[in-house]
């Protein structure tokens, strides 16, 4: 073998052992009842979905009881949940929990959340194997971060060997000096809910590529981050320039609405949708991610190689949302990361 070729061997070996690992395609399942039938399963298989992040329950602060309490525990039977692939349990905790608890209380809450995850697994999934990952979703703040981080550290010791991950919102990514870095091996960057739905001046409260790029104009994050993108929508209703309610999802009956500039529509006649009164002349902003906007952000994020994403997760799985957005378009956006 020639000497120059011998010199190349270590370099070739290095690159062969550090190949780019493409991220997997995943979805959130955020319904109150496990609803994933065989039609869902066939659709997911056709799209190449790897796993589902399933919301198990929420935890909120009960002022009357002075305690953090579980809410909206997922219902349904595991045998009706025909996913067939790995499941990641997700628990959403409000920031109020950690604003009202001390460090001891936060550690105690970790024990209760761990017990809650096990109970849902046992009652809904029977003899299924232990989950490889538990995900915690919380919009922590500088005031609550230390207690939230105590909670995460304690949960890691209770997770039956599962990896603990947590969501990282855009403001937490950018303002890390005040929000801190969560003590987890991996996070999930939530690239949606970029503005307050109640803000009439917002272009689009669900998704805006310019806002996403502005938040991410920061040095590399110390923790590897998966990426979450939206396929949901809602309608922010305004009457006389005041917020009047939220329609979730966005109404599909275009006969009720006259399109205006941007994402805005004008209500044509008085009507009631999902218990919300819409009056003639009200303005409705349709907040959702267009395919073009998702493509822009996907290309931008793909170039930010320092994120280290192993999963691209879309929020959230619903056959109607998938059909409206078209599964082929979702897959095409996902493939921009490959």
Short mmCIF file of C-alpha atoms in Angstrom, two decimals:
data_model
loop_
_atom_site.label_atom_id
_atom_site.label_comp_id
_atom_site.label_asym_id
_atom_site.label_seq_id
_atom_site.Cartn_x
_atom_site.Cartn_y
_atom_site.Cartn_z
CA UNK A 1 0.00 0.00 0.00
CA UNK A 2 1.32 3.41 -0.91
CA UNK A 3 2.44 5.64 2.01
CA UNK A 4 0.09 8.49 1.07
CA UNK A 5 -2.86 6.09 1.17
CA UNK A 6 -1.82 4.89 4.62
CA UNK A 7 -1.92 8.49 5.79
CA UNK A 8 -5.50 8.85 4.58
CA UNK A 9 -6.81 5.83 6.44
CA UNK A 10 -7.31 7.51 9.86
CA UNK A 11 -9.21 10.36 8.19
CA UNK A 12 -11.40 7.98 6.21
CA UNK A 13 -12.11 5.98 9.36
CA UNK A 14 -13.05 9.15 11.25
CA UNK A 15 -15.61 10.21 8.66
CA UNK A 16 -17.02 6.70 8.32
CA UNK A 17 -17.68 6.67 12.07
CA UNK A 18 -19.19 10.18 12.14
CA UNK A 19 -21.71 10.00 9.35
CA UNK A 20 -24.72 12.27 9.37
CA UNK A 21 -27.64 10.49 11.01
CA UNK A 22 -30.88 11.73 9.43
CA UNK A 23 -33.61 12.72 11.90
CA UNK A 24 -36.75 10.63 12.22
CA UNK A 25 -40.30 11.77 11.49
CA UNK A 26 -42.57 11.94 14.53
CA UNK A 27 -45.88 13.44 15.66
CA UNK A 28 -47.53 14.64 18.82
CA UNK A 29 -50.78 12.95 19.82
CA UNK A 30 -52.50 15.57 21.99
CA UNK A 31 -56.09 14.32 22.19
CA UNK A 32 -57.90 13.62 25.44
CA UNK A 33 -58.72 10.12 24.25
CA UNK A 34 -56.34 7.71 22.57
CA UNK A 35 -57.65 7.78 19.05
CA UNK A 36 -55.33 6.05 16.63
CA UNK A 37 -57.21 3.42 14.65
CA UNK A 38 -56.02 1.21 11.80
CA UNK A 39 -56.65 3.95 9.24
CA UNK A 40 -54.32 6.21 11.23
CA UNK A 41 -51.79 3.41 11.48
CA UNK A 42 -51.80 2.81 7.73
CA UNK A 43 -51.41 6.54 7.07
CA UNK A 44 -48.54 6.79 9.56
CA UNK A 45 -46.80 3.76 8.04
CA UNK A 46 -47.13 5.26 4.58
CA UNK A 47 -45.51 8.48 5.80
CA UNK A 48 -42.70 6.66 7.59
CA UNK A 49 -43.61 7.88 11.10
CA UNK A 50 -41.16 6.51 13.67
CA UNK A 51 -42.88 7.21 17.00
CA UNK A 52 -45.65 9.19 18.67
CA UNK A 53 -45.32 11.65 21.55
CA UNK A 54 -48.55 11.02 23.47
CA UNK A 55 -49.85 13.52 26.03
CA UNK A 56 -50.58 11.43 29.13
CA UNK A 57 -51.88 14.18 31.43
CA UNK A 58 -51.48 17.81 32.52
CA UNK A 59 -50.49 19.18 35.93
CA UNK A 60 -51.74 22.55 37.15
CA UNK A 61 -51.68 24.49 40.41
CA UNK A 62 -54.90 24.31 42.42
CA UNK A 63 -55.09 27.47 44.51
CA UNK A 64 -57.84 26.09 46.73
CA UNK A 65 -55.94 22.94 47.62
CA UNK A 66 -52.54 24.66 47.50
CA UNK A 67 -51.21 21.76 45.50
CA UNK A 68 -50.18 20.71 42.01
CA UNK A 69 -52.88 18.36 40.70
CA UNK A 70 -53.20 16.15 37.61
CA UNK A 71 -55.77 17.09 34.99
CA UNK A 72 -57.09 15.70 31.71
CA UNK A 73 -55.60 12.21 32.04
CA UNK A 74 -55.72 10.51 28.64
CA UNK A 75 -58.52 7.98 28.29
CA UNK A 76 -59.13 5.02 26.02
CA UNK A 77 -57.68 1.54 25.77
CA UNK A 78 -54.22 0.67 24.62
CA UNK A 79 -55.50 -2.11 22.36
CA UNK A 80 -57.46 0.52 20.42
CA UNK A 81 -54.29 2.54 19.97
CA UNK A 82 -53.01 0.88 16.82
CA UNK A 83 -49.74 2.70 16.38
CA UNK A 84 -47.43 -0.28 16.66
CA UNK A 85 -44.29 1.81 17.11
CA UNK A 86 -42.56 3.40 20.08
CA UNK A 87 -44.52 5.80 22.30
CA UNK A 88 -43.06 8.74 24.22
CA UNK A 89 -45.24 9.82 27.18
CA UNK A 90 -45.56 13.60 27.50
CA UNK A 91 -46.66 15.48 30.61
CA UNK A 92 -47.51 19.18 30.47
CA UNK A 93 -46.93 21.16 33.67
CA UNK A 94 -47.98 24.78 34.07
CA UNK A 95 -45.40 27.29 35.20
CA UNK A 96 -47.66 28.13 38.17
CA UNK A 97 -46.73 24.79 39.73
CA UNK A 98 -43.11 25.80 40.14
CA UNK A 99 -43.88 29.41 41.05
CA UNK A 100 -45.81 28.05 44.05
CA UNK A 101 -43.56 25.15 45.08
CA UNK A 102 -40.20 25.19 46.82
CA UNK A 103 -37.35 22.79 45.94
CA UNK A 104 -38.66 20.07 48.25
CA UNK A 105 -42.14 20.36 46.77
CA UNK A 106 -40.71 20.23 43.25
CA UNK A 107 -38.86 17.00 44.04
CA UNK A 108 -42.05 15.55 45.56
CA UNK A 109 -43.93 16.51 42.39
CA UNK A 110 -41.40 14.54 40.33
CA UNK A 111 -42.34 11.42 42.31
CA UNK A 112 -46.04 12.02 41.66
CA UNK A 113 -45.47 12.57 37.93
CA UNK A 114 -43.39 9.39 37.68
CA UNK A 115 -46.14 7.44 39.44
CA UNK A 116 -48.72 9.01 37.13
CA UNK A 117 -46.83 7.96 34.00
CA UNK A 118 -46.53 4.39 35.31
CA UNK A 119 -50.24 4.25 36.15
CA UNK A 120 -51.23 5.39 32.65
CA UNK A 121 -48.87 2.83 31.12
CA UNK A 122 -50.22 0.03 33.29
CA UNK A 123 -53.89 0.95 32.83
CA UNK A 124 -53.76 1.81 29.12
CA UNK A 125 -50.92 -0.27 27.74
CA UNK A 126 -50.83 -3.29 30.06
CA UNK A 127 -47.70 -5.38 29.64
CA UNK A 128 -46.04 -3.07 27.12
CA UNK A 129 -42.30 -2.56 27.68
CA UNK A 130 -41.06 0.45 29.62
CA UNK A 131 -40.80 3.64 27.59
CA UNK A 132 -37.34 4.68 26.39
CA UNK A 133 -38.08 8.41 26.80
CA UNK A 134 -40.25 10.62 28.99
CA UNK A 135 -40.85 14.18 27.83
CA UNK A 136 -41.78 17.13 30.06
CA UNK A 137 -43.46 20.20 28.60
CA UNK A 138 -43.28 23.39 30.69
CA UNK A 139 -42.97 27.08 29.86
CA UNK A 140 -40.60 27.77 32.74
CA UNK A 141 -39.35 31.29 33.44
CA UNK A 142 -36.37 32.88 35.23
CA UNK A 143 -38.40 32.92 38.46
CA UNK A 144 -39.30 29.23 38.29
CA UNK A 145 -36.29 27.74 36.55
CA UNK A 146 -34.36 26.54 39.62
CA UNK A 147 -37.34 24.60 40.99
CA UNK A 148 -38.18 23.22 37.55
CA UNK A 149 -34.60 22.04 37.16
CA UNK A 150 -34.77 20.35 40.60
CA UNK A 151 -37.89 18.59 39.34
CA UNK A 152 -36.05 17.35 36.22
CA UNK A 153 -33.03 16.14 38.20
CA UNK A 154 -35.26 14.18 40.56
CA UNK A 155 -37.34 12.76 37.71
CA UNK A 156 -34.20 11.37 36.07
CA UNK A 157 -33.70 9.13 39.11
CA UNK A 158 -37.29 7.83 38.91
CA UNK A 159 -37.71 7.22 35.17
CA UNK A 160 -37.07 3.45 35.08
CA UNK A 161 -34.06 3.99 32.84
CA UNK A 162 -35.90 6.24 30.39
CA UNK A 163 -34.20 9.34 29.04
CA UNK A 164 -35.75 12.58 30.29
CA UNK A 165 -36.24 15.27 27.65
CA UNK A 166 -38.02 18.60 27.85
CA UNK A 167 -39.41 21.23 25.53
CA UNK A 168 -37.51 24.45 24.89
CA UNK A 169 -39.55 27.41 23.71
CA UNK A 170 -38.11 30.08 21.44
CA UNK A 171 -37.72 32.65 24.22
CA UNK A 172 -35.99 30.05 26.40
CA UNK A 173 -33.57 29.33 23.55
CA UNK A 174 -32.74 32.99 23.00
CA UNK A 175 -32.78 34.24 26.61
CA UNK A 176 -30.73 31.42 28.05
CA UNK A 177 -28.74 33.68 30.37
CA UNK A 178 -31.90 34.30 32.42
CA UNK A 179 -33.88 31.13 31.65
CA UNK A 180 -30.94 28.79 32.21
CA UNK A 181 -30.20 25.48 30.50
CA UNK A 182 -32.34 22.50 31.56
CA UNK A 183 -30.40 19.54 33.01
CA UNK A 184 -31.39 17.07 30.29
CA UNK A 185 -29.46 15.20 27.62
CA UNK A 186 -31.79 16.40 24.84
CA UNK A 187 -34.46 19.04 24.34
CA UNK A 188 -37.20 19.81 21.84
CA UNK A 189 -37.24 23.23 20.19
CA UNK A 190 -40.85 24.39 19.77
CA UNK A 191 -40.95 26.48 16.59
CA UNK A 192 -44.53 27.70 16.94
CA UNK A 193 -46.83 29.88 19.08
CA UNK A 194 -44.59 32.82 18.21
CA UNK A 195 -46.92 35.59 19.44
CA UNK A 196 -49.94 36.13 21.66
CA UNK A 197 -53.19 35.22 19.91
CA UNK A 198 -54.80 38.16 21.72
CA UNK A 199 -52.46 40.65 19.98
CA UNK A 200 -54.28 42.22 17.04
CA UNK A 201 -50.97 43.49 15.65
CA UNK A 202 -49.50 39.99 15.31
CA UNK A 203 -49.10 38.82 11.73
CA UNK A 204 -49.69 35.20 12.70
CA UNK A 205 -49.57 34.01 16.30
CA UNK A 206 -48.97 30.35 15.38
CA UNK A 207 -46.06 30.66 12.96
CA UNK A 208 -43.98 33.43 11.42
CA UNK A 209 -40.63 32.60 9.74
CA UNK A 210 -39.16 36.03 10.48
CA UNK A 211 -39.88 35.72 14.19
CA UNK A 212 -38.51 32.16 14.33
CA UNK A 213 -35.28 33.20 12.62
CA UNK A 214 -34.91 36.21 14.93
CA UNK A 215 -35.25 34.06 18.05
CA UNK A 216 -32.71 31.56 16.75
CA UNK A 217 -30.09 34.19 15.91
CA UNK A 218 -28.04 33.08 18.90
CA UNK A 219 -24.97 30.93 19.60
CA UNK A 220 -25.31 27.14 19.59
CA UNK A 221 -27.45 25.77 22.41
CA UNK A 222 -25.51 23.64 24.94
CA UNK A 223 -28.07 20.82 24.70
CA UNK A 224 -28.92 18.99 21.42
CA UNK A 225 -32.40 19.91 20.20
CA UNK A 226 -35.02 18.07 18.21
CA UNK A 227 -37.42 20.28 16.24
CA UNK A 228 -41.21 20.66 16.52
CA UNK A 229 -43.24 22.29 13.72
CA UNK A 230 -46.98 23.13 13.55
CA UNK A 231 -49.70 21.80 11.28
CA UNK A 232 -52.57 23.09 13.44
CA UNK A 233 -54.58 26.28 13.10
CA UNK A 234 -56.89 28.55 15.04
CA UNK A 235 -58.89 31.68 14.44
CA UNK A 236 -58.33 34.76 16.61
CA UNK A 237 -61.55 36.78 16.71
CA UNK A 238 -61.52 40.56 17.21
CA UNK A 239 -64.48 42.91 17.71
CA UNK A 240 -63.90 46.67 17.69
CA UNK A 241 -60.14 45.97 17.92
CA UNK A 242 -60.54 43.88 21.06
CA UNK A 243 -59.89 40.16 21.34
CA UNK A 244 -63.24 38.32 21.47
CA UNK A 245 -62.25 34.65 21.52
CA UNK A 246 -60.38 31.81 19.90
CA UNK A 247 -61.78 29.30 17.44
CA UNK A 248 -59.86 26.05 17.52
CA UNK A 249 -59.59 24.79 14.87
CA UNK A 250 -59.97 27.50 12.24
CA UNK A 251 -63.41 27.35 10.57
CA UNK A 252 -63.36 25.74 7.12
CA UNK A 253 -66.69 27.25 5.98
CA UNK A 254 -65.44 30.06 3.76
CA UNK A 255 -69.00 31.20 2.99
CA UNK A 256 -69.04 32.84 6.44
CA UNK A 257 -65.88 34.83 5.83
CA UNK A 258 -64.74 37.46 3.34
CA UNK A 259 -60.95 37.40 2.81
CA UNK A 260 -58.97 40.55 3.55
CA UNK A 261 -55.27 41.34 3.48
CA UNK A 262 -52.83 38.79 4.88
CA UNK A 263 -54.38 36.18 7.17
CA UNK A 264 -57.45 38.30 7.96
CA UNK A 265 -61.12 37.66 7.17
CA UNK A 266 -64.30 39.65 7.79
CA UNK A 267 -67.34 37.86 9.25
CA UNK A 268 -70.28 38.16 6.82
CA UNK A 269 -73.16 37.43 9.17
CA UNK A 270 -74.02 36.67 12.78
CA UNK A 271 -73.40 33.04 13.66
CA UNK A 272 -72.29 30.76 16.49
CA UNK A 273 -69.38 28.34 16.10
CA UNK A 274 -68.37 25.96 18.92
CA UNK A 275 -70.31 28.15 21.37
CA UNK A 276 -68.55 31.36 20.32
CA UNK A 277 -70.68 34.21 18.95
CA UNK A 278 -69.40 35.79 15.75
CA UNK A 279 -71.04 39.05 14.72
CA UNK A 280 -71.23 40.54 11.26
CA UNK A 281 -68.24 42.84 10.81
CA UNK A 282 -65.98 41.03 13.28
CA UNK A 283 -62.46 40.35 12.04
CA UNK A 284 -60.98 36.85 12.22
CA UNK A 285 -57.27 36.21 11.81
CA UNK A 286 -56.53 32.72 10.59
CA UNK A 287 -53.32 31.66 12.34
CA UNK A 288 -51.59 28.66 10.75
CA UNK A 289 -48.36 27.64 9.08
CA UNK A 290 -48.42 27.76 5.29
CA UNK A 291 -46.43 25.16 3.38
CA UNK A 292 -44.18 27.91 2.03
CA UNK A 293 -43.45 29.25 5.52
CA UNK A 294 -42.69 25.77 6.84
CA UNK A 295 -40.33 25.19 3.93
CA UNK A 296 -38.51 28.45 4.67
CA UNK A 297 -37.96 27.54 8.30
CA UNK A 298 -37.02 23.94 7.48
CA UNK A 299 -34.28 25.11 5.10
CA UNK A 300 -33.05 27.61 7.69
CA UNK A 301 -32.99 25.02 10.48
CA UNK A 302 -31.28 22.45 8.25
CA UNK A 303 -28.41 24.89 7.81
CA UNK A 304 -28.10 25.31 11.58
CA UNK A 305 -26.22 22.05 11.90
CA UNK A 306 -25.41 22.74 15.56
CA UNK A 307 -28.95 21.84 16.67
CA UNK A 308 -28.25 18.11 16.48
CA UNK A 309 -31.87 17.10 15.79
CA UNK A 310 -32.70 13.41 15.93
CA UNK A 311 -36.44 13.95 15.40
CA UNK A 312 -38.67 16.30 13.45
CA UNK A 313 -41.98 16.32 15.32
CA UNK A 314 -45.19 17.80 13.91
CA UNK A 315 -47.94 19.08 16.22
CA UNK A 316 -50.24 17.28 16.09
CA UNK A 317 -51.65 13.99 14.73
CA UNK A 318 -55.24 14.28 13.57
CA UNK A 319 -56.57 12.71 10.39
CA UNK A 320 -58.40 15.90 9.48
CA UNK A 321 -55.26 17.98 9.94
CA UNK A 322 -53.20 15.48 7.96
CA UNK A 323 -55.70 15.49 5.10
CA UNK A 324 -55.97 19.29 5.12
CA UNK A 325 -52.20 19.71 5.02
CA UNK A 326 -51.73 16.65 2.79
CA UNK A 327 -49.42 13.94 4.06
CA UNK A 328 -47.18 14.27 0.98
CA UNK A 329 -46.50 17.94 1.82
CA UNK A 330 -45.68 17.10 5.44
CA UNK A 331 -43.28 14.39 4.29
CA UNK A 332 -41.72 16.80 1.78
CA UNK A 333 -41.09 19.36 4.54
CA UNK A 334 -39.60 16.66 6.76
CA UNK A 335 -37.28 15.55 3.93
CA UNK A 336 -35.80 19.03 3.73
CA UNK A 337 -33.96 18.09 6.93
CA UNK A 338 -32.34 14.99 5.41
#
